[in-house]
Amino acid sequence: MLWTVLLALLVLVLLQTQLSVCLRELRSGSSTPHTSSSSSSSSSSSSSALYNGTQQRLPGAIIIGVRKGGTRALLEMLNLHPDVEVAKAEVHYFNVEEHYHRGLSWYRSQMPFTLPSQLTVEKTPGYFSAPLVPARVWDMNPAVRLLLIVRDPAERVVSDYTQVLHNRLTRHKPYQPLEELLLQKGHINPKYKALQRSLYYQHLTRWLEVFPRDQIHVVDGDALIRDPFPELKKAEHFLQLAPKITPSNFYYNTTKGFYCMLTAGHDKCLDESKGRPHAPLSTQVFKKLCHYFRKPNKLFFEMVGRSFSWC
């Protein structure tokens, strides 16, 4: 009985000590000074907190888009690299005014803790088509590396609609059929927002007005789904990372119908929203959509110096 009491007292003392340490860490973390959104890029190496020798750093690389282009897959695959840590959620710092006016200290607080040798990567696909974002990213860090993952723009439109439709139905809200949104008097409706997001050359033009071409790496999203390793190898090189990702990090999941990741004996597949069946669209309208994108696609190919096997 006496030994049981003594053991209980010892446990209580240890818990009290641990609680005191945690409280001190919380107080030290909350005393971080605020940094405005106009802070120079020299602040990118500073941190809002310290934890076991790591710091929260501003991203050295950002996946800027495109929406429904494979940004989540690219982020998760890059995270296989031991020298990469990623922000788990889309931050929407540069394209949401409420977030941007919170300043760089808030943005940094959304980042993972990293060692000095590691690269922080953030992805928000809405950045690519937002007009104010390129200059804002430049103000944060002119040397930041940008990744743009693209896919067949016609397929991307259908995927974009499918996501919105799913979200509306989940909230028990009605939504127009895709053909009604795409067509206006029998012709493609250029005002449809999902369509505008697929005009890659227009959005890339704004980025190239601010950043040099060699600071933007274009990833083939369709190729990434078919065979991830070659695209990841190119991305590693662009990010100046040692080649650590190998073909053995990927395996094809026949049930899901796409590649999953394997590291340290554990596998990881993207969530159920990835690979969701597309909303129905007639072959005739899809052909119109493909024809509409022919000229914009050609302009994009000329800008990036390569072509893609799109419809």
PDB file of C-alpha atoms in Angstrom, residues 42-300:
ATOM      1  CA  SER A  42      15.504  38.888 -45.662  1.00  0.00           C
ATOM      2  CA  SER A  43      12.890  37.947 -43.082  1.00  0.00           C
ATOM      3  CA  SER A  44      12.326  34.603 -44.810  1.00  0.00           C
ATOM      4  CA  SER A  45      14.933  32.879 -42.655  1.00  0.00           C
ATOM      5  CA  SER A  46      13.577  34.191 -39.363  1.00  0.00           C
ATOM      6  CA  SER A  47      11.042  32.261 -37.336  1.00  0.00           C
ATOM      7  CA  SER A  48       8.056  32.711 -35.081  1.00  0.00           C
ATOM      8  CA  ALA A  49       9.094  29.932 -32.733  1.00  0.00           C
ATOM      9  CA  LEU A  50      11.795  27.406 -31.929  1.00  0.00           C
ATOM     10  CA  TYR A  51      11.119  23.730 -31.390  1.00  0.00           C
ATOM     11  CA  ASN A  52      13.851  21.127 -30.942  1.00  0.00           C
ATOM     12  CA  GLY A  53      16.256  23.140 -33.083  1.00  0.00           C
ATOM     13  CA  THR A  54      13.709  23.711 -35.865  1.00  0.00           C
ATOM     14  CA  GLN A  55      11.993  26.903 -37.004  1.00  0.00           C
ATOM     15  CA  GLN A  56       8.935  27.954 -38.949  1.00  0.00           C
ATOM     16  CA  ARG A  57      10.252  29.466 -42.163  1.00  0.00           C
ATOM     17  CA  LEU A  58       8.632  31.199 -45.102  1.00  0.00           C
ATOM     18  CA  PRO A  59       8.411  28.851 -48.098  1.00  0.00           C
ATOM     19  CA  GLY A  60      11.352  28.489 -50.428  1.00  0.00           C
ATOM     20  CA  ALA A  61       9.034  26.976 -53.025  1.00  0.00           C
ATOM     21  CA  ILE A  62       5.330  27.410 -53.786  1.00  0.00           C
ATOM     22  CA  ILE A  63       3.010  25.282 -55.899  1.00  0.00           C
ATOM     23  CA  ILE A  64       0.950  28.077 -57.472  1.00  0.00           C
ATOM     24  CA  GLY A  65      -1.552  26.006 -59.456  1.00  0.00           C
ATOM     25  CA  VAL A  66      -3.482  25.023 -61.339  1.00  0.00           C
ATOM     26  CA  ARG A  67      -6.706  24.235 -59.559  1.00  0.00           C
ATOM     27  CA  LYS A  68      -7.698  20.597 -60.220  1.00  0.00           C
ATOM     28  CA  GLY A  69      -4.371  20.100 -61.917  1.00  0.00           C
ATOM     29  CA  GLY A  70      -2.829  17.698 -59.423  1.00  0.00           C
ATOM     30  CA  THR A  71      -1.412  20.123 -56.857  1.00  0.00           C
ATOM     31  CA  ARG A  72      -2.204  17.906 -53.856  1.00  0.00           C
ATOM     32  CA  ALA A  73      -0.592  14.872 -55.485  1.00  0.00           C
ATOM     33  CA  LEU A  74       2.517  16.897 -56.324  1.00  0.00           C
ATOM     34  CA  LEU A  75       2.778  18.266 -52.782  1.00  0.00           C
ATOM     35  CA  GLU A  76       2.407  14.856 -51.140  1.00  0.00           C
ATOM     36  CA  MET A  77       4.930  13.296 -53.518  1.00  0.00           C
ATOM     37  CA  LEU A  78       7.490  16.036 -52.896  1.00  0.00           C
ATOM     38  CA  ASN A  79       6.997  15.428 -49.187  1.00  0.00           C
ATOM     39  CA  LEU A  80       8.537  11.978 -49.690  1.00  0.00           C
ATOM     40  CA  HIS A  81      11.894  13.753 -49.866  1.00  0.00           C
ATOM     41  CA  PRO A  82      13.624  13.907 -46.458  1.00  0.00           C
ATOM     42  CA  ASP A  83      14.714  17.511 -47.060  1.00  0.00           C
ATOM     43  CA  VAL A  84      11.187  18.755 -47.790  1.00  0.00           C
ATOM     44  CA  GLU A  85       8.508  19.773 -45.311  1.00  0.00           C
ATOM     45  CA  VAL A  86       5.116  20.974 -46.536  1.00  0.00           C
ATOM     46  CA  ALA A  87       2.285  23.125 -45.239  1.00  0.00           C
ATOM     47  CA  LYS A  88      -0.520  20.623 -44.746  1.00  0.00           C
ATOM     48  CA  ALA A  89      -3.376  22.987 -45.656  1.00  0.00           C
ATOM     49  CA  GLU A  90      -3.852  25.539 -48.440  1.00  0.00           C
ATOM     50  CA  VAL A  91      -2.956  28.857 -46.832  1.00  0.00           C
ATOM     51  CA  HIS A  92      -4.470  31.311 -49.366  1.00  0.00           C
ATOM     52  CA  TYR A  93      -2.226  34.042 -48.011  1.00  0.00           C
ATOM     53  CA  PHE A  94      -1.535  35.988 -51.198  1.00  0.00           C
ATOM     54  CA  ASN A  95      -5.009  35.741 -52.752  1.00  0.00           C
ATOM     55  CA  VAL A  96      -7.279  36.398 -49.750  1.00  0.00           C
ATOM     56  CA  GLU A  97      -7.165  39.995 -48.507  1.00  0.00           C
ATOM     57  CA  GLU A  98      -8.058  39.115 -44.924  1.00  0.00           C
ATOM     58  CA  HIS A  99      -5.105  36.723 -44.761  1.00  0.00           C
ATOM     59  CA  TYR A 100      -2.669  38.996 -46.584  1.00  0.00           C
ATOM     60  CA  HIS A 101      -3.267  41.909 -44.233  1.00  0.00           C
ATOM     61  CA  ARG A 102      -2.332  39.713 -41.273  1.00  0.00           C
ATOM     62  CA  GLY A 103       1.258  39.975 -42.464  1.00  0.00           C
ATOM     63  CA  LEU A 104       4.188  37.660 -42.992  1.00  0.00           C
ATOM     64  CA  SER A 105       4.366  36.642 -39.339  1.00  0.00           C
ATOM     65  CA  TRP A 106       0.903  35.073 -39.697  1.00  0.00           C
ATOM     66  CA  TYR A 107       1.904  33.432 -42.995  1.00  0.00           C
ATOM     67  CA  ARG A 108       5.029  32.006 -41.400  1.00  0.00           C
ATOM     68  CA  SER A 109       2.985  30.633 -38.519  1.00  0.00           C
ATOM     69  CA  GLN A 110       1.094  28.443 -41.017  1.00  0.00           C
ATOM     70  CA  MET A 111       4.320  26.735 -42.096  1.00  0.00           C
ATOM     71  CA  PRO A 112       5.829  23.519 -40.709  1.00  0.00           C
ATOM     72  CA  PHE A 113       8.850  23.463 -38.407  1.00  0.00           C
ATOM     73  CA  THR A 114      12.015  22.757 -40.403  1.00  0.00           C
ATOM     74  CA  LEU A 115      15.761  22.390 -40.014  1.00  0.00           C
ATOM     75  CA  PRO A 116      18.038  24.916 -41.781  1.00  0.00           C
ATOM     76  CA  SER A 117      18.847  22.316 -44.459  1.00  0.00           C
ATOM     77  CA  GLN A 118      15.195  21.617 -45.277  1.00  0.00           C
ATOM     78  CA  LEU A 119      12.947  23.241 -47.871  1.00  0.00           C
ATOM     79  CA  THR A 120       9.498  24.530 -46.915  1.00  0.00           C
ATOM     80  CA  VAL A 121       6.851  24.087 -49.638  1.00  0.00           C
ATOM     81  CA  GLU A 122       3.355  25.594 -49.679  1.00  0.00           C
ATOM     82  CA  LYS A 123       0.612  25.038 -52.233  1.00  0.00           C
ATOM     83  CA  THR A 124      -2.456  27.122 -52.981  1.00  0.00           C
ATOM     84  CA  PRO A 125      -3.781  26.546 -56.523  1.00  0.00           C
ATOM     85  CA  GLY A 126      -5.798  29.759 -56.415  1.00  0.00           C
ATOM     86  CA  TYR A 127      -2.576  31.773 -56.655  1.00  0.00           C
ATOM     87  CA  PHE A 128      -2.074  31.106 -60.365  1.00  0.00           C
ATOM     88  CA  SER A 129      -5.150  32.942 -61.639  1.00  0.00           C
ATOM     89  CA  ALA A 130      -5.266  35.752 -59.032  1.00  0.00           C
ATOM     90  CA  PRO A 131      -3.990  39.027 -60.600  1.00  0.00           C
ATOM     91  CA  LEU A 132      -2.340  40.519 -57.481  1.00  0.00           C
ATOM     92  CA  VAL A 133      -0.474  37.402 -56.394  1.00  0.00           C
ATOM     93  CA  PRO A 134       2.702  37.458 -58.559  1.00  0.00           C
ATOM     94  CA  ALA A 135       3.856  40.858 -57.254  1.00  0.00           C
ATOM     95  CA  ARG A 136       2.978  39.908 -53.681  1.00  0.00           C
ATOM     96  CA  VAL A 137       4.995  36.701 -53.879  1.00  0.00           C
ATOM     97  CA  TRP A 138       7.929  38.657 -55.330  1.00  0.00           C
ATOM     98  CA  ASP A 139       7.750  41.116 -52.438  1.00  0.00           C
ATOM     99  CA  MET A 140       8.004  38.209 -49.997  1.00  0.00           C
ATOM    100  CA  ASN A 141      10.986  36.590 -51.717  1.00  0.00           C
ATOM    101  CA  PRO A 142      12.209  37.348 -55.265  1.00  0.00           C
ATOM    102  CA  ALA A 143      14.227  34.108 -55.223  1.00  0.00           C
ATOM    103  CA  VAL A 144      11.307  31.784 -54.381  1.00  0.00           C
ATOM    104  CA  ARG A 145      10.920  28.825 -56.720  1.00  0.00           C
ATOM    105  CA  LEU A 146       7.502  28.305 -58.304  1.00  0.00           C
ATOM    106  CA  LEU A 147       5.927  25.058 -59.466  1.00  0.00           C
ATOM    107  CA  LEU A 148       3.003  25.065 -61.893  1.00  0.00           C
ATOM    108  CA  ILE A 149       1.297  21.741 -62.557  1.00  0.00           C
ATOM    109  CA  VAL A 150      -1.004  21.697 -65.586  1.00  0.00           C
ATOM    110  CA  ARG A 151      -3.270  19.148 -67.230  1.00  0.00           C
ATOM    111  CA  ASP A 152      -5.500  18.999 -70.295  1.00  0.00           C
ATOM    112  CA  PRO A 153      -7.499  22.246 -69.899  1.00  0.00           C
ATOM    113  CA  ALA A 154     -10.733  20.699 -71.188  1.00  0.00           C
ATOM    114  CA  GLU A 155     -10.495  17.839 -68.699  1.00  0.00           C
ATOM    115  CA  ARG A 156      -9.599  20.364 -66.006  1.00  0.00           C
ATOM    116  CA  VAL A 157     -12.826  22.308 -66.644  1.00  0.00           C
ATOM    117  CA  VAL A 158     -14.910  19.166 -66.173  1.00  0.00           C
ATOM    118  CA  SER A 159     -12.988  18.262 -63.018  1.00  0.00           C
ATOM    119  CA  ASP A 160     -13.442  21.808 -61.678  1.00  0.00           C
ATOM    120  CA  TYR A 161     -17.197  21.599 -62.238  1.00  0.00           C
ATOM    121  CA  THR A 162     -17.335  18.135 -60.663  1.00  0.00           C
ATOM    122  CA  GLN A 163     -15.745  19.416 -57.457  1.00  0.00           C
ATOM    123  CA  VAL A 164     -18.132  22.362 -57.195  1.00  0.00           C
ATOM    124  CA  LEU A 165     -21.095  20.100 -57.957  1.00  0.00           C
ATOM    125  CA  HIS A 166     -20.051  17.659 -55.236  1.00  0.00           C
ATOM    126  CA  ASN A 167     -19.686  20.480 -52.695  1.00  0.00           C
ATOM    127  CA  ARG A 168     -23.112  21.899 -53.597  1.00  0.00           C
ATOM    128  CA  LEU A 169     -24.835  18.529 -53.377  1.00  0.00           C
ATOM    129  CA  THR A 170     -23.163  17.836 -50.022  1.00  0.00           C
ATOM    130  CA  ARG A 171     -24.796  21.026 -48.709  1.00  0.00           C
ATOM    131  CA  HIS A 172     -28.106  20.075 -50.384  1.00  0.00           C
ATOM    132  CA  LYS A 173     -27.896  23.012 -52.781  1.00  0.00           C
ATOM    133  CA  PRO A 174     -28.924  22.828 -56.457  1.00  0.00           C
ATOM    134  CA  TYR A 175     -26.463  23.436 -59.287  1.00  0.00           C
ATOM    135  CA  GLN A 176     -26.855  23.846 -63.039  1.00  0.00           C
ATOM    136  CA  PRO A 177     -25.816  21.027 -65.382  1.00  0.00           C
ATOM    137  CA  LEU A 178     -22.360  21.547 -66.877  1.00  0.00           C
ATOM    138  CA  GLU A 179     -23.634  21.990 -70.434  1.00  0.00           C
ATOM    139  CA  GLU A 180     -25.866  24.891 -69.350  1.00  0.00           C
ATOM    140  CA  LEU A 181     -22.856  26.665 -67.861  1.00  0.00           C
ATOM    141  CA  LEU A 182     -20.540  25.892 -70.771  1.00  0.00           C
ATOM    142  CA  LEU A 183     -22.833  26.819 -73.636  1.00  0.00           C
ATOM    143  CA  GLN A 184     -24.482  30.095 -74.551  1.00  0.00           C
ATOM    144  CA  LYS A 185     -26.680  29.958 -77.659  1.00  0.00           C
ATOM    145  CA  GLY A 186     -24.865  26.837 -78.792  1.00  0.00           C
ATOM    146  CA  HIS A 187     -21.382  28.341 -78.399  1.00  0.00           C
ATOM    147  CA  ILE A 188     -18.798  28.053 -75.620  1.00  0.00           C
ATOM    148  CA  ASN A 189     -19.469  30.656 -72.933  1.00  0.00           C
ATOM    149  CA  PRO A 190     -16.170  32.525 -72.348  1.00  0.00           C
ATOM    150  CA  LYS A 191     -17.486  34.043 -69.100  1.00  0.00           C
ATOM    151  CA  TYR A 192     -17.709  30.702 -67.305  1.00  0.00           C
ATOM    152  CA  LYS A 193     -15.128  30.952 -64.491  1.00  0.00           C
ATOM    153  CA  ALA A 194     -13.985  27.341 -64.686  1.00  0.00           C
ATOM    154  CA  LEU A 195     -13.255  27.913 -68.375  1.00  0.00           C
ATOM    155  CA  GLN A 196     -11.241  31.056 -67.640  1.00  0.00           C
ATOM    156  CA  ARG A 197      -9.055  29.164 -65.157  1.00  0.00           C
ATOM    157  CA  SER A 198      -7.978  26.877 -68.007  1.00  0.00           C
ATOM    158  CA  LEU A 199      -6.630  29.755 -70.127  1.00  0.00           C
ATOM    159  CA  TYR A 200      -3.140  29.048 -68.863  1.00  0.00           C
ATOM    160  CA  TYR A 201      -1.329  31.492 -71.140  1.00  0.00           C
ATOM    161  CA  GLN A 202      -3.279  34.472 -69.776  1.00  0.00           C
ATOM    162  CA  HIS A 203      -2.368  33.753 -66.173  1.00  0.00           C
ATOM    163  CA  LEU A 204       1.234  32.773 -66.918  1.00  0.00           C
ATOM    164  CA  THR A 205       1.694  36.089 -68.745  1.00  0.00           C
ATOM    165  CA  ARG A 206       1.152  37.940 -65.444  1.00  0.00           C
ATOM    166  CA  TRP A 207       3.668  35.733 -63.631  1.00  0.00           C
ATOM    167  CA  LEU A 208       6.291  36.236 -66.339  1.00  0.00           C
ATOM    168  CA  GLU A 209       5.896  39.997 -65.995  1.00  0.00           C
ATOM    169  CA  VAL A 210       7.314  39.578 -62.479  1.00  0.00           C
ATOM    170  CA  PHE A 211       9.392  36.386 -62.392  1.00  0.00           C
ATOM    171  CA  PRO A 212      11.972  35.087 -64.891  1.00  0.00           C
ATOM    172  CA  ARG A 213      10.957  31.970 -66.805  1.00  0.00           C
ATOM    173  CA  ASP A 214      13.672  29.821 -65.199  1.00  0.00           C
ATOM    174  CA  GLN A 215      12.104  30.392 -61.787  1.00  0.00           C
ATOM    175  CA  ILE A 216       8.854  28.685 -62.828  1.00  0.00           C
ATOM    176  CA  HIS A 217       8.899  24.915 -63.340  1.00  0.00           C
ATOM    177  CA  VAL A 218       6.005  23.405 -65.306  1.00  0.00           C
ATOM    178  CA  VAL A 219       4.916  19.920 -64.249  1.00  0.00           C
ATOM    179  CA  ASP A 220       2.901  17.714 -66.593  1.00  0.00           C
ATOM    180  CA  GLY A 221      -0.052  16.726 -64.405  1.00  0.00           C
ATOM    181  CA  ASP A 222      -1.278  14.031 -66.795  1.00  0.00           C
ATOM    182  CA  ALA A 223       2.194  12.448 -66.860  1.00  0.00           C
ATOM    183  CA  LEU A 224       2.420  12.652 -63.066  1.00  0.00           C
ATOM    184  CA  ILE A 225      -0.694  10.497 -62.776  1.00  0.00           C
ATOM    185  CA  ARG A 226       0.485   7.966 -65.400  1.00  0.00           C
ATOM    186  CA  ASP A 227       4.011   7.586 -64.017  1.00  0.00           C
ATOM    187  CA  PRO A 228       5.003   9.857 -61.083  1.00  0.00           C
ATOM    188  CA  PHE A 229       8.754   9.221 -60.856  1.00  0.00           C
ATOM    189  CA  PRO A 230      10.013  11.008 -64.032  1.00  0.00           C
ATOM    190  CA  GLU A 231       8.106  14.190 -63.136  1.00  0.00           C
ATOM    191  CA  LEU A 232       9.317  14.049 -59.521  1.00  0.00           C
ATOM    192  CA  LYS A 233      12.895  13.634 -60.698  1.00  0.00           C
ATOM    193  CA  LYS A 234      12.600  16.847 -62.757  1.00  0.00           C
ATOM    194  CA  ALA A 235      11.046  18.671 -59.798  1.00  0.00           C
ATOM    195  CA  GLU A 236      13.877  17.550 -57.494  1.00  0.00           C
ATOM    196  CA  HIS A 237      16.407  18.970 -59.949  1.00  0.00           C
ATOM    197  CA  PHE A 238      14.530  22.272 -60.241  1.00  0.00           C
ATOM    198  CA  LEU A 239      14.347  22.621 -56.449  1.00  0.00           C
ATOM    199  CA  GLN A 240      18.075  21.821 -56.182  1.00  0.00           C
ATOM    200  CA  LEU A 241      17.388  18.807 -53.997  1.00  0.00           C
ATOM    201  CA  ALA A 242      19.590  15.740 -53.799  1.00  0.00           C
ATOM    202  CA  PRO A 243      17.950  12.848 -55.718  1.00  0.00           C
ATOM    203  CA  LYS A 244      16.327  10.924 -52.868  1.00  0.00           C
ATOM    204  CA  ILE A 245      12.932   9.977 -54.355  1.00  0.00           C
ATOM    205  CA  THR A 246      13.039   6.642 -56.198  1.00  0.00           C
ATOM    206  CA  PRO A 247      10.617   4.505 -58.255  1.00  0.00           C
ATOM    207  CA  SER A 248      10.208   2.265 -55.208  1.00  0.00           C
ATOM    208  CA  ASN A 249       8.363   5.137 -53.495  1.00  0.00           C
ATOM    209  CA  PHE A 250       5.363   4.508 -55.767  1.00  0.00           C
ATOM    210  CA  TYR A 251       3.046   1.624 -56.485  1.00  0.00           C
ATOM    211  CA  TYR A 252      -0.077   1.371 -58.604  1.00  0.00           C
ATOM    212  CA  ASN A 253      -3.235   0.774 -56.583  1.00  0.00           C
ATOM    213  CA  THR A 254      -5.529  -1.224 -58.840  1.00  0.00           C
ATOM    214  CA  THR A 255      -8.534  -0.605 -56.582  1.00  0.00           C
ATOM    215  CA  LYS A 256      -8.200   3.187 -56.632  1.00  0.00           C
ATOM    216  CA  GLY A 257      -6.915   3.340 -60.179  1.00  0.00           C
ATOM    217  CA  PHE A 258      -3.902   5.584 -59.504  1.00  0.00           C
ATOM    218  CA  TYR A 259      -0.467   5.556 -57.921  1.00  0.00           C
ATOM    219  CA  CYS A 260       0.005   5.626 -54.160  1.00  0.00           C
ATOM    220  CA  MET A 261       3.140   6.461 -52.174  1.00  0.00           C
ATOM    221  CA  LEU A 262       5.323   4.175 -50.107  1.00  0.00           C
ATOM    222  CA  THR A 263       7.925   5.323 -47.586  1.00  0.00           C
ATOM    223  CA  ALA A 264       9.510   3.730 -44.517  1.00  0.00           C
ATOM    224  CA  GLY A 265       7.252   0.717 -44.928  1.00  0.00           C
ATOM    225  CA  HIS A 266       4.061   2.792 -44.821  1.00  0.00           C
ATOM    226  CA  ASP A 267       1.808   3.492 -47.773  1.00  0.00           C
ATOM    227  CA  LYS A 268      -0.294   6.583 -48.389  1.00  0.00           C
ATOM    228  CA  CYS A 269      -2.957   7.219 -50.995  1.00  0.00           C
ATOM    229  CA  LEU A 270      -4.710  10.486 -51.761  1.00  0.00           C
ATOM    230  CA  ASP A 271      -8.153  10.921 -50.224  1.00  0.00           C
ATOM    231  CA  GLU A 272     -11.393   9.775 -51.826  1.00  0.00           C
ATOM    232  CA  SER A 273     -12.004  13.122 -53.557  1.00  0.00           C
ATOM    233  CA  LYS A 274      -9.053  12.411 -55.873  1.00  0.00           C
ATOM    234  CA  GLY A 275     -10.015  10.360 -58.882  1.00  0.00           C
ATOM    235  CA  ARG A 276     -13.712  11.132 -58.394  1.00  0.00           C
ATOM    236  CA  PRO A 277     -15.761  10.256 -61.533  1.00  0.00           C
ATOM    237  CA  HIS A 278     -16.398  13.292 -63.711  1.00  0.00           C
ATOM    238  CA  ALA A 279     -19.799  14.846 -64.168  1.00  0.00           C
ATOM    239  CA  PRO A 280     -21.466  13.795 -67.447  1.00  0.00           C
ATOM    240  CA  LEU A 281     -20.777  15.827 -70.573  1.00  0.00           C
ATOM    241  CA  SER A 282     -21.792  14.892 -74.108  1.00  0.00           C
ATOM    242  CA  THR A 283     -19.080  14.018 -76.614  1.00  0.00           C
ATOM    243  CA  GLN A 284     -20.281  16.805 -78.905  1.00  0.00           C
ATOM    244  CA  VAL A 285     -19.890  19.518 -76.244  1.00  0.00           C
ATOM    245  CA  PHE A 286     -16.536  18.146 -75.104  1.00  0.00           C
ATOM    246  CA  LYS A 287     -15.286  18.374 -78.698  1.00  0.00           C
ATOM    247  CA  LYS A 288     -16.414  22.023 -78.789  1.00  0.00           C
ATOM    248  CA  LEU A 289     -14.489  22.594 -75.580  1.00  0.00           C
ATOM    249  CA  CYS A 290     -11.345  21.033 -77.051  1.00  0.00           C
ATOM    250  CA  HIS A 291     -11.662  23.170 -80.189  1.00  0.00           C
ATOM    251  CA  TYR A 292     -12.076  26.306 -78.070  1.00  0.00           C
ATOM    252  CA  PHE A 293      -8.772  25.644 -76.291  1.00  0.00           C
ATOM    253  CA  ARG A 294      -6.655  24.974 -79.381  1.00  0.00           C
ATOM    254  CA  LYS A 295      -5.418  28.529 -79.859  1.00  0.00           C
ATOM    255  CA  PRO A 296      -4.934  29.298 -76.116  1.00  0.00           C
ATOM    256  CA  ASN A 297      -3.047  26.007 -75.748  1.00  0.00           C
ATOM    257  CA  LYS A 298      -0.743  26.865 -78.652  1.00  0.00           C
ATOM    258  CA  LEU A 299       0.094  30.203 -77.020  1.00  0.00           C
ATOM    259  CA  PHE A 300       0.852  28.445 -73.750  1.00  0.00           C
TER     260      PHE A 300
END
